[in-house]
Coordinates of C-alpha atoms and ligand atoms in Angstrom, one line a residue:
M1 CA 119.3 102.4 83.4
T2 CA 119.4 99.3 81.5
N3 CA 115.1 98.5 81.6
A4 CA 113.5 101.4 79.3
H5 CA 109.7 101.9 79.7
P6 CA 107.9 101.2 76.8
N7 CA 106.6 104.5 76.9
Y8 CA 109.4 106.8 77.0
T9 CA 112.5 106.7 74.6
E10 CA 116.2 106.5 76.4
D11 CA 117.0 107.6 72.4
Q12 CA 116.5 111.0 73.1
V13 CA 119.2 111.6 75.5
K14 CA 121.4 111.4 72.7
L15 CA 120.2 113.8 70.3
D16 CA 121.0 117.7 70.3
P17 CA 118.4 119.8 70.8
Y18 CA 119.4 122.5 68.1
T19 CA 118.7 119.7 65.3
L20 CA 115.6 119.4 65.8
P21 CA 112.2 121.2 64.4
L22 CA 110.9 123.1 67.6
A23 CA 107.6 121.4 67.1
A24 CA 109.3 118.3 67.8
I25 CA 110.7 119.3 71.2
N26 CA 109.3 117.4 74.3
V27 CA 111.0 118.2 77.6
A28 CA 108.9 115.5 79.8
N29 CA 110.9 113.1 78.9
P30 CA 112.2 111.2 82.4
Y31 CA 115.3 109.8 81.0
L32 CA 116.2 113.1 80.4
F33 CA 116.4 113.9 83.9
A34 CA 117.8 110.4 84.9
H35 CA 120.9 111.4 82.5
D36 CA 121.0 115.2 83.6
A37 CA 120.6 115.6 80.3
H38 CA 117.6 118.5 80.0
W39 CA 119.9 121.5 80.5
P40 CA 120.0 122.0 76.7
W41 CA 116.6 121.5 75.7
F42 CA 114.8 124.1 78.2
K43 CA 117.8 126.4 77.5
R44 CA 117.0 126.0 73.9
L45 CA 113.2 126.5 75.1
R46 CA 113.8 129.9 76.9
E47 CA 115.9 131.5 73.9
E48 CA 113.4 130.6 71.2
A49 CA 110.1 129.7 72.0
P50 CA 109.5 130.2 75.6
V51 CA 105.6 129.0 75.3
H52 CA 106.1 126.1 73.8
Y53 CA 103.4 123.9 72.6
C54 CA 104.3 120.0 72.4
A55 CA 101.4 118.5 70.4
E56 CA 102.3 114.7 71.5
S57 CA 103.7 113.0 74.3
F58 CA 103.0 110.3 76.8
F59 CA 101.2 113.0 78.5
G60 CA 99.2 114.3 75.9
P61 CA 99.8 117.8 74.5
Y62 CA 101.2 120.0 76.8
W63 CA 102.2 124.1 77.1
S64 CA 105.9 123.9 78.5
V65 CA 106.4 127.5 79.7
T66 CA 110.6 128.3 80.3
R67 CA 110.9 131.3 81.4
Y68 CA 111.0 132.9 84.8
D69 CA 108.8 135.8 84.2
D70 CA 106.2 133.7 82.4
I71 CA 106.2 131.1 85.4
M72 CA 105.8 133.8 87.9
T73 CA 102.6 135.0 85.8
V74 CA 101.0 131.5 85.6
D75 CA 102.0 130.7 89.3
T76 CA 100.1 134.1 90.5
S77 CA 97.4 134.0 88.0
H78 CA 95.0 131.6 90.0
D79 CA 91.9 132.8 88.7
V80 CA 93.5 131.9 84.8
Y81 CA 95.2 128.7 85.6
S82 CA 93.7 126.5 88.0
S83 CA 95.2 123.6 89.8
E84 CA 92.5 121.6 89.8
P85 CA 92.6 118.2 88.5
A86 CA 96.2 118.0 88.9
I87 CA 99.7 119.4 89.5
V88 CA 101.4 117.6 87.6
I89 CA 102.1 116.5 84.3
R90 CA 100.3 113.2 84.6
D91 CA 96.8 112.8 84.6
P92 CA 95.1 111.8 87.5
Q93 CA 94.2 108.0 87.3
E94 CA 90.5 107.6 87.0
D95 CA 90.3 104.7 89.4
L96 CA 92.2 106.5 92.2
P97 CA 91.3 109.7 92.6
L98 CA 93.4 111.5 95.2
P99 CA 91.8 114.9 96.3
M100 CA 94.6 117.0 98.1
F101 CA 94.8 121.0 98.8
I102 CA 97.6 121.6 96.3
A103 CA 95.3 120.3 93.6
M104 CA 92.5 122.5 94.2
D105 CA 91.3 125.8 94.1
R106 CA 90.1 128.8 96.5
P107 CA 88.2 128.8 98.7
K108 CA 88.6 125.1 99.6
H109 CA 92.1 125.2 99.1
D110 CA 92.3 127.9 101.2
E111 CA 90.7 126.6 104.5
Q112 CA 92.2 123.0 104.2
R113 CA 95.6 125.1 103.8
K114 CA 95.0 126.6 106.8
V115 CA 94.3 123.7 109.3
V116 CA 97.5 122.4 108.5
A117 CA 100.0 125.3 108.0
P118 CA 100.5 125.6 111.6
V119 CA 102.7 122.6 111.3
A120 CA 105.2 124.6 109.9
G121 CA 104.8 127.7 111.5
P122 CA 106.9 129.7 113.7
E123 CA 106.2 128.2 117.0
N124 CA 106.5 124.6 115.8
L125 CA 109.7 125.8 114.0
R126 CA 111.3 127.3 117.4
N127 CA 110.3 123.7 119.2
F128 CA 111.4 121.4 116.3
E129 CA 115.0 122.6 116.2
P130 CA 116.6 120.9 119.3
V131 CA 115.0 117.5 118.3
I132 CA 116.1 118.4 114.5
R133 CA 119.7 119.0 115.6
A134 CA 119.9 115.8 118.0
R135 CA 118.8 113.5 115.1
T136 CA 121.0 115.5 112.9
I137 CA 124.2 115.1 115.3
D138 CA 123.1 110.8 115.5
V139 CA 123.1 110.2 112.3
L140 CA 126.2 112.2 111.4
E141 CA 128.1 110.3 114.7
H142 CA 127.0 107.0 113.4
L143 CA 128.9 107.5 109.8
P144 CA 131.5 105.6 108.7
L145 CA 134.8 107.6 108.7
G146 CA 136.5 107.1 105.3
E147 CA 134.7 104.7 103.5
T148 CA 132.0 104.8 100.5
F149 CA 129.1 104.9 101.4
N150 CA 125.8 105.7 100.2
W151 CA 124.8 109.5 101.1
V152 CA 121.0 109.4 99.9
D153 CA 120.2 106.4 102.3
R154 CA 123.0 107.1 105.3
V155 CA 121.4 110.7 105.4
S156 CA 119.3 112.2 103.2
I157 CA 117.1 109.7 103.6
E158 CA 117.2 109.5 107.3
L159 CA 117.0 112.6 108.5
T160 CA 114.1 113.7 106.3
T161 CA 111.6 109.9 107.3
R162 CA 112.6 111.0 110.9
M163 CA 111.2 114.7 110.2
L164 CA 108.3 113.4 108.7
A165 CA 107.4 110.9 111.7
T166 CA 107.6 114.0 113.9
L167 CA 105.5 115.8 111.7
F168 CA 102.6 113.2 112.0
D169 CA 103.6 111.9 115.3
F170 CA 103.9 108.6 113.7
P171 CA 105.3 105.2 115.4
F172 CA 108.9 105.7 115.2
E173 CA 109.4 102.7 114.8
D174 CA 107.3 101.9 111.6
R175 CA 108.8 105.2 110.5
S176 CA 110.3 103.4 107.2
K177 CA 107.2 102.8 106.4
L178 CA 106.5 106.9 105.2
T179 CA 109.8 106.6 103.1
Y180 CA 108.1 103.5 101.2
W181 CA 104.5 104.9 100.9
S182 CA 106.2 108.5 99.4
D183 CA 108.7 106.4 96.7
I184 CA 105.2 104.2 95.9
S185 CA 103.3 107.5 95.7
T186 CA 105.7 109.0 93.1
A187 CA 107.1 105.6 91.1
I188 CA 106.7 104.8 87.7
P189 CA 104.9 101.6 87.2
G190 CA 107.3 99.3 85.3
M191 CA 110.0 100.9 86.9
G192 CA 111.2 98.6 89.6
L193 CA 109.5 99.9 92.7
I194 CA 105.7 98.9 91.5
D195 CA 104.6 96.7 88.1
S196 CA 100.9 98.9 87.8
E197 CA 98.5 101.6 89.0
E198 CA 96.3 98.6 90.7
Q199 CA 99.3 97.4 92.5
R200 CA 100.0 101.4 93.8
K201 CA 96.2 101.9 94.8
E202 CA 96.6 98.2 96.9
I203 CA 99.8 99.7 98.7
L204 CA 98.1 103.2 99.0
H205 CA 94.9 101.4 100.6
Q206 CA 97.2 100.3 103.4
C207 CA 98.6 103.4 104.2
L208 CA 94.7 104.8 104.7
A209 CA 94.0 102.0 106.7
Y210 CA 97.3 102.6 108.9
F211 CA 96.5 106.0 109.0
T212 CA 93.1 105.9 109.9
G213 CA 94.3 103.8 113.1
L214 CA 96.1 107.0 113.8
W215 CA 93.1 109.4 113.0
N216 CA 90.8 107.2 115.6
Q217 CA 93.3 107.4 118.5
R218 CA 93.4 111.2 117.8
V219 CA 90.2 112.2 116.9
N220 CA 89.2 111.6 121.2
A221 CA 92.0 113.0 122.0
P222 CA 92.4 117.2 122.6
P223 CA 93.9 118.0 119.9
G224 CA 98.0 118.1 119.1
N225 CA 100.1 119.8 117.0
D226 CA 100.9 116.7 114.6
L227 CA 99.3 116.9 110.7
V228 CA 96.8 113.5 112.1
S229 CA 95.6 115.2 115.1
M230 CA 95.3 118.7 112.9
L231 CA 92.7 117.1 110.2
A232 CA 91.1 114.7 112.7
H233 CA 90.3 118.1 114.6
G234 CA 90.0 121.2 112.0
E235 CA 86.7 122.5 111.0
A236 CA 87.3 121.9 107.0
T237 CA 89.1 118.6 107.3
R238 CA 87.6 116.6 110.0
N239 CA 84.6 115.5 107.3
M240 CA 86.8 114.4 104.6
G241 CA 85.7 111.0 103.5
P242 CA 88.8 108.3 103.3
Q243 CA 90.0 108.8 99.5
E244 CA 90.4 112.7 100.9
Y245 CA 92.2 111.7 103.5
L246 CA 94.8 109.6 101.5
G247 CA 94.9 112.2 99.2
N248 CA 96.1 115.0 101.7
L249 CA 98.0 112.5 103.4
V250 CA 100.3 111.4 100.4
L251 CA 100.8 115.2 99.7
L252 CA 102.4 116.0 103.3
I253 CA 104.1 112.7 102.5
V254 CA 105.7 113.2 99.3
G255 CA 105.9 117.0 99.9
G256 CA 108.3 116.9 102.9
N257 CA 110.2 113.8 101.9
D258 CA 111.5 113.7 98.5
T259 CA 112.2 117.7 98.2
T260 CA 114.2 118.0 101.3
R261 CA 116.2 114.7 100.7
N262 CA 117.1 115.8 97.3
T263 CA 118.2 119.4 98.5
M264 CA 120.1 117.4 101.0
S265 CA 122.0 115.1 98.5
A266 CA 122.3 118.3 96.1
S267 CA 124.5 120.0 99.0
V268 CA 127.1 117.6 99.4
L269 CA 127.5 117.2 95.8
N270 CA 127.9 120.9 94.9
L271 CA 130.1 121.7 97.6
A272 CA 132.5 118.6 96.9
N273 CA 132.1 120.0 93.2
N274 CA 132.8 123.2 93.7
P275 CA 135.7 123.6 96.0
E276 CA 137.1 127.3 96.4
Q277 CA 132.5 127.7 97.2
Y278 CA 133.5 125.3 99.9
R279 CA 136.3 127.3 101.2
K280 CA 134.4 130.0 101.1
L281 CA 131.8 128.4 103.4
V282 CA 134.3 126.9 105.7
A283 CA 135.7 130.5 106.4
R284 CA 132.4 132.1 106.5
Q285 CA 129.6 129.6 108.1
E286 CA 127.0 132.8 108.7
L287 CA 126.8 132.1 104.6
I288 CA 125.2 128.7 105.3
P289 CA 121.2 130.0 104.7
S290 CA 122.9 131.4 101.9
M291 CA 124.2 128.6 100.4
V292 CA 121.0 125.9 101.6
A293 CA 119.1 128.8 98.9
E294 CA 121.3 128.7 96.7
T295 CA 121.6 125.0 96.5
I296 CA 117.5 125.0 96.3
R297 CA 117.6 127.3 93.6
W298 CA 120.3 125.4 91.6
Q299 CA 118.4 122.2 92.5
T300 CA 114.9 123.2 91.6
P301 CA 113.9 119.5 93.9
L302 CA 110.2 119.8 91.9
A303 CA 111.2 120.5 88.0
H304 CA 107.9 121.6 87.4
M305 CA 103.9 122.4 88.7
R306 CA 101.1 122.2 86.2
R307 CA 97.8 124.7 86.1
T308 CA 95.1 123.8 83.4
A309 CA 93.6 126.9 81.7
K310 CA 90.3 127.7 83.3
F311 CA 89.6 130.0 80.0
D312 CA 90.7 131.2 76.4
T313 CA 93.9 133.4 77.1
E314 CA 97.2 134.7 75.9
L315 CA 100.9 134.3 77.0
G316 CA 103.9 135.2 75.7
G317 CA 102.2 135.5 72.7
Q318 CA 100.5 132.2 72.2
Q319 CA 96.8 131.3 72.3
I320 CA 95.9 129.1 75.1
K321 CA 92.7 126.9 74.9
A322 CA 90.4 126.6 77.6
G323 CA 91.4 123.0 79.3
D324 CA 95.3 123.3 77.8
K325 CA 97.9 121.8 80.1
V326 CA 100.5 124.2 81.0
I327 CA 103.3 123.1 82.6
M328 CA 105.4 125.7 84.5
W329 CA 109.7 124.4 84.4
Y330 CA 111.0 125.9 87.4
V331 CA 114.0 124.0 86.7
S332 CA 114.3 126.4 83.9
G333 CA 113.0 129.3 85.0
N334 CA 116.0 128.6 87.9
R335 CA 118.5 129.0 85.3
D336 CA 116.5 131.9 83.6
E337 CA 119.9 134.2 82.3
A338 CA 117.7 137.1 82.4
V339 CA 117.3 136.8 86.3
F340 CA 120.4 134.9 87.9
E341 CA 123.9 135.5 86.6
R342 CA 125.9 132.9 85.5
P343 CA 123.0 130.4 86.1
D344 CA 124.3 127.2 85.7
E345 CA 127.2 127.7 88.1
F346 CA 126.9 127.0 92.1
I347 CA 127.4 130.3 93.9
I348 CA 126.9 130.1 97.5
D349 CA 127.2 134.0 97.9
R350 CA 124.4 135.4 95.4
P351 CA 123.3 138.6 95.7
N352 CA 119.7 137.4 94.7
V353 CA 119.7 133.8 95.9
R354 CA 116.4 133.7 97.7
K355 CA 114.8 134.9 94.2
H356 CA 114.7 131.3 93.2
L357 CA 111.1 129.6 92.0
S358 CA 111.9 126.0 93.9
F359 CA 108.6 127.0 96.4
G360 CA 106.5 128.4 93.9
F361 CA 104.7 131.5 94.3
G362 CA 101.2 132.5 94.6
I363 CA 98.4 130.6 97.3
H364 CA 100.4 127.7 96.9
R365 CA 103.8 128.7 97.5
C366 CA 104.9 125.7 99.6
M367 CA 104.0 125.2 103.3
G368 CA 107.1 124.0 104.6
N369 CA 109.8 125.6 103.0
R370 CA 111.0 127.4 106.7
L371 CA 111.0 123.7 108.0
A372 CA 112.9 122.2 104.9
E373 CA 115.4 125.5 105.6
L374 CA 115.9 124.4 109.1
Q375 CA 116.6 121.1 108.4
L376 CA 119.0 122.6 105.7
R377 CA 120.9 124.8 108.2
V378 CA 121.1 122.5 110.9
L379 CA 122.8 119.9 109.0
W380 CA 125.6 122.1 107.8
E381 CA 126.5 123.7 111.1
E382 CA 127.2 120.5 112.6
I383 CA 128.8 118.8 109.6
L384 CA 130.8 122.0 109.2
K385 CA 131.4 121.1 113.3
R386 CA 132.8 117.7 112.7
F387 CA 134.5 116.9 109.2
E388 CA 136.9 118.5 107.3
R389 CA 135.1 117.2 103.9
I390 CA 132.9 114.8 102.1
E391 CA 133.9 113.6 99.2
V392 CA 132.1 112.3 96.2
V393 CA 133.3 109.3 94.4
G394 CA 132.0 109.0 90.8
E395 CA 128.8 110.2 89.2
P396 CA 125.2 110.5 91.0
E397 CA 122.8 108.3 89.7
R398 CA 119.7 110.2 89.5
T399 CA 115.7 109.9 89.7
L400 CA 113.9 108.8 87.0
S401 CA 111.1 111.1 86.6
S402 CA 110.7 114.7 85.2
F403 CA 108.4 116.0 88.5
V404 CA 111.2 114.7 91.7
H405 CA 114.6 116.1 90.0
G406 CA 117.2 114.1 92.7
Y407 CA 119.1 111.5 93.3
T408 CA 118.6 107.5 94.1
S409 CA 122.6 107.4 95.1
L410 CA 125.3 109.0 95.8
S411 CA 128.7 107.5 97.2
T412 CA 130.5 109.8 99.2
I413 CA 133.6 109.3 101.7
V414 CA 133.6 111.4 105.0
H415 CA 137.1 113.2 106.2
P416 CA 137.4 113.8 109.8
R417 CA 138.8 116.6 111.8
T418 CA 142.3 116.2 112.3
G419 CA 143.5 118.6 115.1
Ligands
HEM501 C1 113.6 122.2 99.5 C2 112.6 121.5 99.8 C3 110.7 121.9 99.3 C4 110.7 122.2 98.0 C5 111.8 122.9 96.7 C6 109.1 122.4 97.7 C7 108.5 123.0 97.1 C8 107.4 123.0 96.8 C9 106.2 123.5 95.9 C10 107.2 124.0 94.7 C11 105.1 123.5 95.5 C12 104.0 124.2 95.1 C13 103.9 125.6 94.5 C14 103.2 126.2 93.7 O1 102.5 125.8 93.1 O2 103.3 127.5 93.5 C15 105.2 123.2 97.4 C16 104.2 123.1 98.3 C17 103.5 122.6 99.6 N1 104.4 121.8 99.9 FE1 106.9 121.6 99.8 N2 108.5 121.7 98.6 C18 109.5 121.4 99.9 C19 109.5 121.5 101.4 C20 108.4 121.0 102.0 C21 107.6 120.4 103.2 C22 109.1 119.9 104.4 C23 107.0 120.2 103.8 C24 106.1 119.9 104.9 C25 105.5 120.0 105.5 C26 106.6 120.8 102.6 C27 104.7 120.8 102.1 C28 104.0 121.3 100.8 C29 102.8 121.1 101.5 C30 101.6 120.7 102.0 C31 102.2 122.5 100.1 C32 101.0 122.9 99.2 C33 100.8 124.1 100.0 C34 99.5 124.5 99.1 O3 98.9 124.0 97.7 O4 99.0 125.6 99.4 N3 107.2 121.2 101.1 N4 106.3 123.0 97.7

C-alpha cells in the first residue's frame, strides 16, 4: 500500500475514531478497509450516531446507516429509498452510463430480474452441482502440497471464474477475460489496474464487443439456459441497447465473481485462525452449510449498498432530504451486538447464523445466494475429504475498496491427510 491515491488519505488508518468529533467521521475511506481498520469506526457510529451524516468526502456528502434494524428498514422501503441512479457510494460516470437492473426501481427492475433469475434457480442448481464438484476436485487435486501458494489465485479466482464461464456459456479457454473485466469494473483509477476512467471505458467496450458476438450467435438459436441466451430471448431484455447490455453484463460478472471469491478465501482464513471451530467442523461435517453462512456474515463480501432518498423522510430520528445518499453498511449491521452475540467472533454453529445482511433484503435480495452457498459447501466437502488442514502463512493482503470487501492475496500451505 505504498502508492497513496491523491483523493484518499492513508493517515486515517492510524487515528483512534474515539478522539474525533462525530461530525468529522468518514467511514468510506478505502484505506480503512485495506488495513482492516474500519471496525472501531463502525462500532462508534453504531453506539453514538447510528444514522450519521458525513458532510464532506471524496464521494460527496452521505448518510451512514450502521445498525441492523435501520439497514433492514432502508433495504425493504423501496418506495422511499431508490436504487437509482446507483447502488454504490460512488456516483455513476456521466460518460459511461451503465444501466443495470440492480440499479433500477420497479417495474423495470422486476421485469429484467425475472428474465435471468432462473440461471440460479433450483433446476439449474441441481444440474450445476456435479459440474461444480468435478471442477472443485480438479483444482484441489492440482494444488502443490506442503508448499506456500496464493489461495486467492489458485483456488478462489479459478473456481469462481470457471463458474462464471458456465453461467454465460462463455468460451472456456477465454475465461480469464471474465475475471479481468470484473476487476476492471470495480478498479479505482490510479491504483494499479487502470489509470483513468477513459481506460476503463475502452476495456469495457472490448467486453461489450466480445459479448455482442455471443449474443448474435444465441439470438438466432433456440433459447438456452445460459445468461446470454436468456437476455437475448427475454421479453424485457431482448430490445436493450448496447449500454444496457453492457451494464447488465457488468452486474452479472461482478455479482457472482468477487463476492463468492472473497467468501472462499475468508472461509480458509477463519478456519485457520479459529482452530477450535475447525475441529468442530471436522467432527461434525453437517455443520458445513452453517459454517458457510457464518463466513458470509463475518466477511460481508459487499461492505455496502447505497440508496437515494426519493422524498424527505426520517430515519432513526434524523431528517433525510430528497436526493440524499443513504449508505447501508452491511459490514456494520452484521456486527451489530443487538442481533449477534459476540459479533466479532467466528462461530460456525450460531443459532441465528442465517440472519445476516450480506445478501440484502427486499426486491433486490441477491439473486445468486443459493449458487454461492452451493459452491462454498462443495468446496468444503471436498477439502475435508483430502486435506488435514490448510495453514495460513502471514497476514492476508486486502482489497483497497469500501465496496468489495475481500482479499488480493492469502498465502497458504495445504497439509494432506496422513494415513
Ligand atoms: C457470497 C456471495 C454473494 C454475496 C455476498 C452477494 C451479495 C449481494 C447483495 C448485497 C446484493 C444486493 C442486495 C440488495 O440491494 O438488497 C446482491 C444482488 C445481486 N446478486 Fe449477489 N451476492 C453473492 C453472490 C452472487 C452470485 C453467485 C450471483 C450470480 C448469479 C449474484 C448475482 C446477483 C445479482 C444479479 C443481483 C441483483 C439482484 C437485483 O437487483 O434484483 N450474486 N448480491
